[in-house]
Backbone as ProteinMPNN parsed JSONL, in Angstrom:
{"seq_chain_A": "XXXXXXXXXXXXXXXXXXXXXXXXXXXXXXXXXXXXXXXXXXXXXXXXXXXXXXXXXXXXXXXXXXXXXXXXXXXXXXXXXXXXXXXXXXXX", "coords_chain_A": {"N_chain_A": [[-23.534, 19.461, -11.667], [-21.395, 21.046, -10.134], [-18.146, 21.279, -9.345], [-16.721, 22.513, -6.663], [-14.779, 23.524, -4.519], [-12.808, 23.928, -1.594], [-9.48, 25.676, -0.801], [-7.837, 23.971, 0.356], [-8.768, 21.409, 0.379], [-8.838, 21.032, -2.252], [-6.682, 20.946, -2.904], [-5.251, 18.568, -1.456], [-6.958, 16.805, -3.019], [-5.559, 16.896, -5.294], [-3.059, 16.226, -4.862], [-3.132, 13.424, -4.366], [-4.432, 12.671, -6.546], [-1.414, 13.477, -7.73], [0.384, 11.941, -6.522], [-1.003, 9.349, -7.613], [-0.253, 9.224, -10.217], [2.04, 9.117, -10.613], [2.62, 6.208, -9.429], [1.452, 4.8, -10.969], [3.199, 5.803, -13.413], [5.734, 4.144, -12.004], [4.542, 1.484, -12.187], [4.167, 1.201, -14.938], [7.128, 1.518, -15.842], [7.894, -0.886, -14.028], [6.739, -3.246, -15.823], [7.452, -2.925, -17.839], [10.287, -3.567, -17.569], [10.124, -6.423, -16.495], [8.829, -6.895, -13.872], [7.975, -8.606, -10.916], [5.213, -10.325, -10.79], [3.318, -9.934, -8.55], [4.57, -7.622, -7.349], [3.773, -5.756, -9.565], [0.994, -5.958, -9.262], [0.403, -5.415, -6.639], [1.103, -3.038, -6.503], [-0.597, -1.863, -8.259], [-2.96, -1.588, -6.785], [-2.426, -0.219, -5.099], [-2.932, 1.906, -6.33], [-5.517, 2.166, -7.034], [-6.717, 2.558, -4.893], [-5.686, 4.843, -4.206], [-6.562, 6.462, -6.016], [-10.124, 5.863, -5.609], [-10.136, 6.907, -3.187], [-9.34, 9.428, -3.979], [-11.665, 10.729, -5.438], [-13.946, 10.005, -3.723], [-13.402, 12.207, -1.655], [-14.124, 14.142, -3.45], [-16.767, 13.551, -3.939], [-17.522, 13.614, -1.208], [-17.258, 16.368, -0.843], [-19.003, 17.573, -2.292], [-21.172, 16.444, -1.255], [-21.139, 18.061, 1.071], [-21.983, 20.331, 0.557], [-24.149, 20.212, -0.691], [-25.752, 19.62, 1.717], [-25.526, 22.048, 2.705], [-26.618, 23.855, 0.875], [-29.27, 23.736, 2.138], [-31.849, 24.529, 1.881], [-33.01, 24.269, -0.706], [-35.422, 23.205, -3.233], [-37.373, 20.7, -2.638], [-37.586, 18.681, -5.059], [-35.41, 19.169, -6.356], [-33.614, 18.505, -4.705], [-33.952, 15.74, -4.277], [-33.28, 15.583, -7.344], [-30.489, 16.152, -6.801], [-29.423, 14.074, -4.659], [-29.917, 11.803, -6.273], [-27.813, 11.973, -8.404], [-25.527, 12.199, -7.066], [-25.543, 9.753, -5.776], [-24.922, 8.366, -8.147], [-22.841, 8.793, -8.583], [-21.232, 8.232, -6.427], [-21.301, 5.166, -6.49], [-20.584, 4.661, -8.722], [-17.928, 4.256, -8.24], [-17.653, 2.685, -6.649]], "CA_chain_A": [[-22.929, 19.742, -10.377], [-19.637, 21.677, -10.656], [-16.656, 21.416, -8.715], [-16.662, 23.725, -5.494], [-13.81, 22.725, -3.37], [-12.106, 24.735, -0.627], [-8.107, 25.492, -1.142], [-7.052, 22.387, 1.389], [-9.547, 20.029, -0.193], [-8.474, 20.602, -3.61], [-5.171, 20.189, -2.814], [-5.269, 17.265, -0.801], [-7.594, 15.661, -4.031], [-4.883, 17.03, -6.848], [-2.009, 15.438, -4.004], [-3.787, 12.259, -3.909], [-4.097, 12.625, -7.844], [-0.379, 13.226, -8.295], [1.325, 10.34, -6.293], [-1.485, 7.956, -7.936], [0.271, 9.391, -11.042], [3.559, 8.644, -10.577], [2.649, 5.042, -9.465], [1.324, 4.386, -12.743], [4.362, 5.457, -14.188], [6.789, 3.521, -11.671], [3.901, 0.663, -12.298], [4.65, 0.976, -16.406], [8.345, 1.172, -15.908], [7.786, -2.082, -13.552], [5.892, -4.142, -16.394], [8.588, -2.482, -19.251], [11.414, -4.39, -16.755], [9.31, -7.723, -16.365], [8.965, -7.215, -12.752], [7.681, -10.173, -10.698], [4.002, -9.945, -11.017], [3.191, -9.73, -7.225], [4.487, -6.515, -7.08], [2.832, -5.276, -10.038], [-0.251, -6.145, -8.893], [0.107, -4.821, -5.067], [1.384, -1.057, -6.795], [-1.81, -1.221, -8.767], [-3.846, -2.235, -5.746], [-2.285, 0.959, -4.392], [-3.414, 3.522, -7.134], [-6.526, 1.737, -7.258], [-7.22, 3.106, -3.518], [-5.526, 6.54, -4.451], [-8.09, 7.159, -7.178], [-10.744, 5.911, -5.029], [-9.737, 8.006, -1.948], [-9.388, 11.232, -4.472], [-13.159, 10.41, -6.058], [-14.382, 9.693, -2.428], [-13.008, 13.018, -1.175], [-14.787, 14.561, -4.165], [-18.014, 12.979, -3.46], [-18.25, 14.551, 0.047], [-17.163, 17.715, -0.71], [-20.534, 17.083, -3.185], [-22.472, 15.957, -0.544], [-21.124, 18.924, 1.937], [-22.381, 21.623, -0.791], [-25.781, 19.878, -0.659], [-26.085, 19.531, 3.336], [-25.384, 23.639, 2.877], [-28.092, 24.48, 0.563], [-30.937, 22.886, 2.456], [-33.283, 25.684, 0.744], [-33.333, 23.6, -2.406], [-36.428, 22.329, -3.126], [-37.535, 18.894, -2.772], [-37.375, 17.611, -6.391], [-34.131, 19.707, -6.671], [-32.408, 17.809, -3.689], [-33.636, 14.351, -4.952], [-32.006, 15.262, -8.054], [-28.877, 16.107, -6.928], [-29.292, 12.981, -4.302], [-29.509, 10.916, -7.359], [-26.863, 12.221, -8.751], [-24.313, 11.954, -6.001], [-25.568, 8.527, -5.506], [-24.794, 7.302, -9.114], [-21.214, 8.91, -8.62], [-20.736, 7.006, -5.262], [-21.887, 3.448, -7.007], [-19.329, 4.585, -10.012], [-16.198, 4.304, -7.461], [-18.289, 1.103, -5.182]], "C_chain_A": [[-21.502, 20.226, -10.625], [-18.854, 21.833, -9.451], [-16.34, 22.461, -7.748], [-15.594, 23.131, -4.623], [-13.251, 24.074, -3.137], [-10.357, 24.096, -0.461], [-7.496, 23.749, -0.8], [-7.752, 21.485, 0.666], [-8.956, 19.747, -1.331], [-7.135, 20.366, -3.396], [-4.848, 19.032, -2.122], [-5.994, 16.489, -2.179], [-6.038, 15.843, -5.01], [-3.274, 16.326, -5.673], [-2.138, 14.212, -4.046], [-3.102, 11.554, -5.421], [-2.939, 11.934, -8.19], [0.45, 12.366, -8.373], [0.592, 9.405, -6.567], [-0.868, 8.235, -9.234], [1.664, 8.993, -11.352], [3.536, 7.532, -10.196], [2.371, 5.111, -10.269], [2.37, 4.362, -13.63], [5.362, 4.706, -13.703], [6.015, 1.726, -12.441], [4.584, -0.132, -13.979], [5.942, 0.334, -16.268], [8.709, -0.57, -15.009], [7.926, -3.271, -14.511], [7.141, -3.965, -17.46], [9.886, -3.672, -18.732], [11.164, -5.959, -16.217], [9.849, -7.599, -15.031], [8.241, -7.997, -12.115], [5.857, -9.235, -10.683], [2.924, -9.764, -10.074], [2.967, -8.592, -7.041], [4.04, -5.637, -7.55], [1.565, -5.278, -9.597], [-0.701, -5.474, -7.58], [0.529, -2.932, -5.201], [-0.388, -0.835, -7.604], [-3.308, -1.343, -8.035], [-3.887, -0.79, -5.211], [-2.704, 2.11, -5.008], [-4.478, 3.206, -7.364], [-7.674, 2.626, -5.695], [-7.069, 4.206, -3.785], [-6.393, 7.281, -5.156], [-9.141, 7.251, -6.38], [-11.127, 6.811, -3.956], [-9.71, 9.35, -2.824], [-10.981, 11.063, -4.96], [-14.073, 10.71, -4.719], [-14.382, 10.886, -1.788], [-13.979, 13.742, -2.093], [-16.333, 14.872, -4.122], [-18.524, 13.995, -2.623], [-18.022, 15.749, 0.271], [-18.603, 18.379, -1.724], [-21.869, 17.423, -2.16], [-22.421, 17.54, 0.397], [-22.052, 20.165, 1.392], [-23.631, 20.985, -0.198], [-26.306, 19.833, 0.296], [-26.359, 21.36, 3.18], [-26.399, 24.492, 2.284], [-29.015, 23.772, 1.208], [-31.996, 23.515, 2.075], [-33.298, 24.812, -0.117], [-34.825, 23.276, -1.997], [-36.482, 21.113, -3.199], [-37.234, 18.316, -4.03], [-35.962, 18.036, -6.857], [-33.105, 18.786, -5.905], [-32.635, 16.248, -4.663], [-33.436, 14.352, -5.995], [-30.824, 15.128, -7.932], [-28.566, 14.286, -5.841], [-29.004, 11.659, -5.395], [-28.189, 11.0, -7.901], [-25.422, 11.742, -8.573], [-24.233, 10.371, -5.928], [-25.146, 7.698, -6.741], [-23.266, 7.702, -9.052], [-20.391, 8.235, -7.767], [-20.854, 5.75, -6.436], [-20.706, 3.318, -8.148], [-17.994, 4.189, -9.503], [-16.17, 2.797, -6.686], [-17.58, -0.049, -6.478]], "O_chain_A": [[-20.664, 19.657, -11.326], [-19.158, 22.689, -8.621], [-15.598, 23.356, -8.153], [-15.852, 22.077, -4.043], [-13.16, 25.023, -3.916], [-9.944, 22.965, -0.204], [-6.991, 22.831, -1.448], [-7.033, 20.568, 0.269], [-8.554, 18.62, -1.622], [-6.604, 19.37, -3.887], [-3.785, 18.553, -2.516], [-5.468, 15.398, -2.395], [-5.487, 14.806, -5.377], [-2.383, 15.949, -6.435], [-1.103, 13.635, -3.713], [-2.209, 10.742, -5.662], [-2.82, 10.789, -8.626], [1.101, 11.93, -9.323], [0.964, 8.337, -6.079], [-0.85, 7.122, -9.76], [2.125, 8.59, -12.42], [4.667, 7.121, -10.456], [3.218, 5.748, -10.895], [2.629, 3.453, -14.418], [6.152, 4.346, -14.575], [6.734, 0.937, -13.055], [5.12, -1.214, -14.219], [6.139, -0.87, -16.434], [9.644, -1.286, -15.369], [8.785, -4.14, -14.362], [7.731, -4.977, -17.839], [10.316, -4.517, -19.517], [12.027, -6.559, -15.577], [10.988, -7.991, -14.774], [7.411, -8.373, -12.943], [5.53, -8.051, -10.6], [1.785, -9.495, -10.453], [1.875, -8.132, -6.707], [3.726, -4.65, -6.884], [1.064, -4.155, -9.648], [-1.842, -5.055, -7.381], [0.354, -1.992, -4.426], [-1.126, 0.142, -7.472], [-4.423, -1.23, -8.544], [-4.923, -0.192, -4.922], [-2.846, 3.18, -4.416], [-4.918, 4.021, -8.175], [-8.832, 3.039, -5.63], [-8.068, 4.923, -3.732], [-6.845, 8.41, -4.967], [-9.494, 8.404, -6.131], [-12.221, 7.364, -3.841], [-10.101, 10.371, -2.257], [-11.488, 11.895, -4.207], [-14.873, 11.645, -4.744], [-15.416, 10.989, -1.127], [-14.948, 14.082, -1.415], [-16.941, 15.939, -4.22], [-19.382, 14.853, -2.828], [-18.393, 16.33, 1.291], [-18.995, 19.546, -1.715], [-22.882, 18.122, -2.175], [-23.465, 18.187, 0.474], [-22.786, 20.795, 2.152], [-24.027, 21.403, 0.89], [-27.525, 19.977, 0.194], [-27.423, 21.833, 3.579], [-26.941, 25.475, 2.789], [-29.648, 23.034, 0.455], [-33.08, 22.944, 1.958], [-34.513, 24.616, -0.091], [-35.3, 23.131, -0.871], [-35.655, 20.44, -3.814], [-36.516, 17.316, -3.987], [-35.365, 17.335, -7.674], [-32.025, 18.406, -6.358], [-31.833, 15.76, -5.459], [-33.265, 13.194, -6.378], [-30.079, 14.368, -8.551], [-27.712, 13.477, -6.204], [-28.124, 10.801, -5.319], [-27.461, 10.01, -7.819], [-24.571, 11.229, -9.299], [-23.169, 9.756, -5.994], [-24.987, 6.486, -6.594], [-22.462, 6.882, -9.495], [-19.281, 7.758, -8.003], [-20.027, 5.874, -7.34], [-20.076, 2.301, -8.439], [-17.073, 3.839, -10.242], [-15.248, 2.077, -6.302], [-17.599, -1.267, -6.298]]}, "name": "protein", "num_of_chains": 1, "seq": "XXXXXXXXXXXXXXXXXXXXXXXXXXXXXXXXXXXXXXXXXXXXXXXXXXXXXXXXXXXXXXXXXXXXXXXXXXXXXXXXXXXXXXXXXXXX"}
């Protein structure tokens, strides 16, 4: 399954991406500074959702593609259904 996204989508996923990127590094610099371990834990709570939410976004731009071919054939869709479904369960 390859990667079809429309301008706004992908940029909203690689946006999502970037500020779960830069928590990670405020996260590091946190742990480098022995910061209380609360707040570590509630920043990595937060890039834990950001990933999720960019994966998630991914997903249904997945699933949208597959609503769009409805020509596929039957054993073609319940592959890609499989598919999609083991990439959801990877993020659950």
């Amino acid at each position: 399954m390859e990667l079809e996204m429309a301008a706004d989508e992908l940029k909203s996923v690689l946006n999502r991406l970037r500020r779960a990127q830069g928590q990670i590094a405020g996260i590091i610099k946190m742990i480098e500074e022995g910061r209380d371990c609360e707040d570590v834990i509630t920043q990595l709570a937060a890039v834990s959702r950001a990933l999720d939410r960019a994966g998630f976004a991914i997903i249904a731009t997945g699933l949208q593609h597959c609503m769009a071919d409805g020509g596929q054939a039957a054993g073609d869709r319940d592959e890609m259904r499989a598919r999609l479904e083991k990439l959801f369960l990877s993020l659950a």
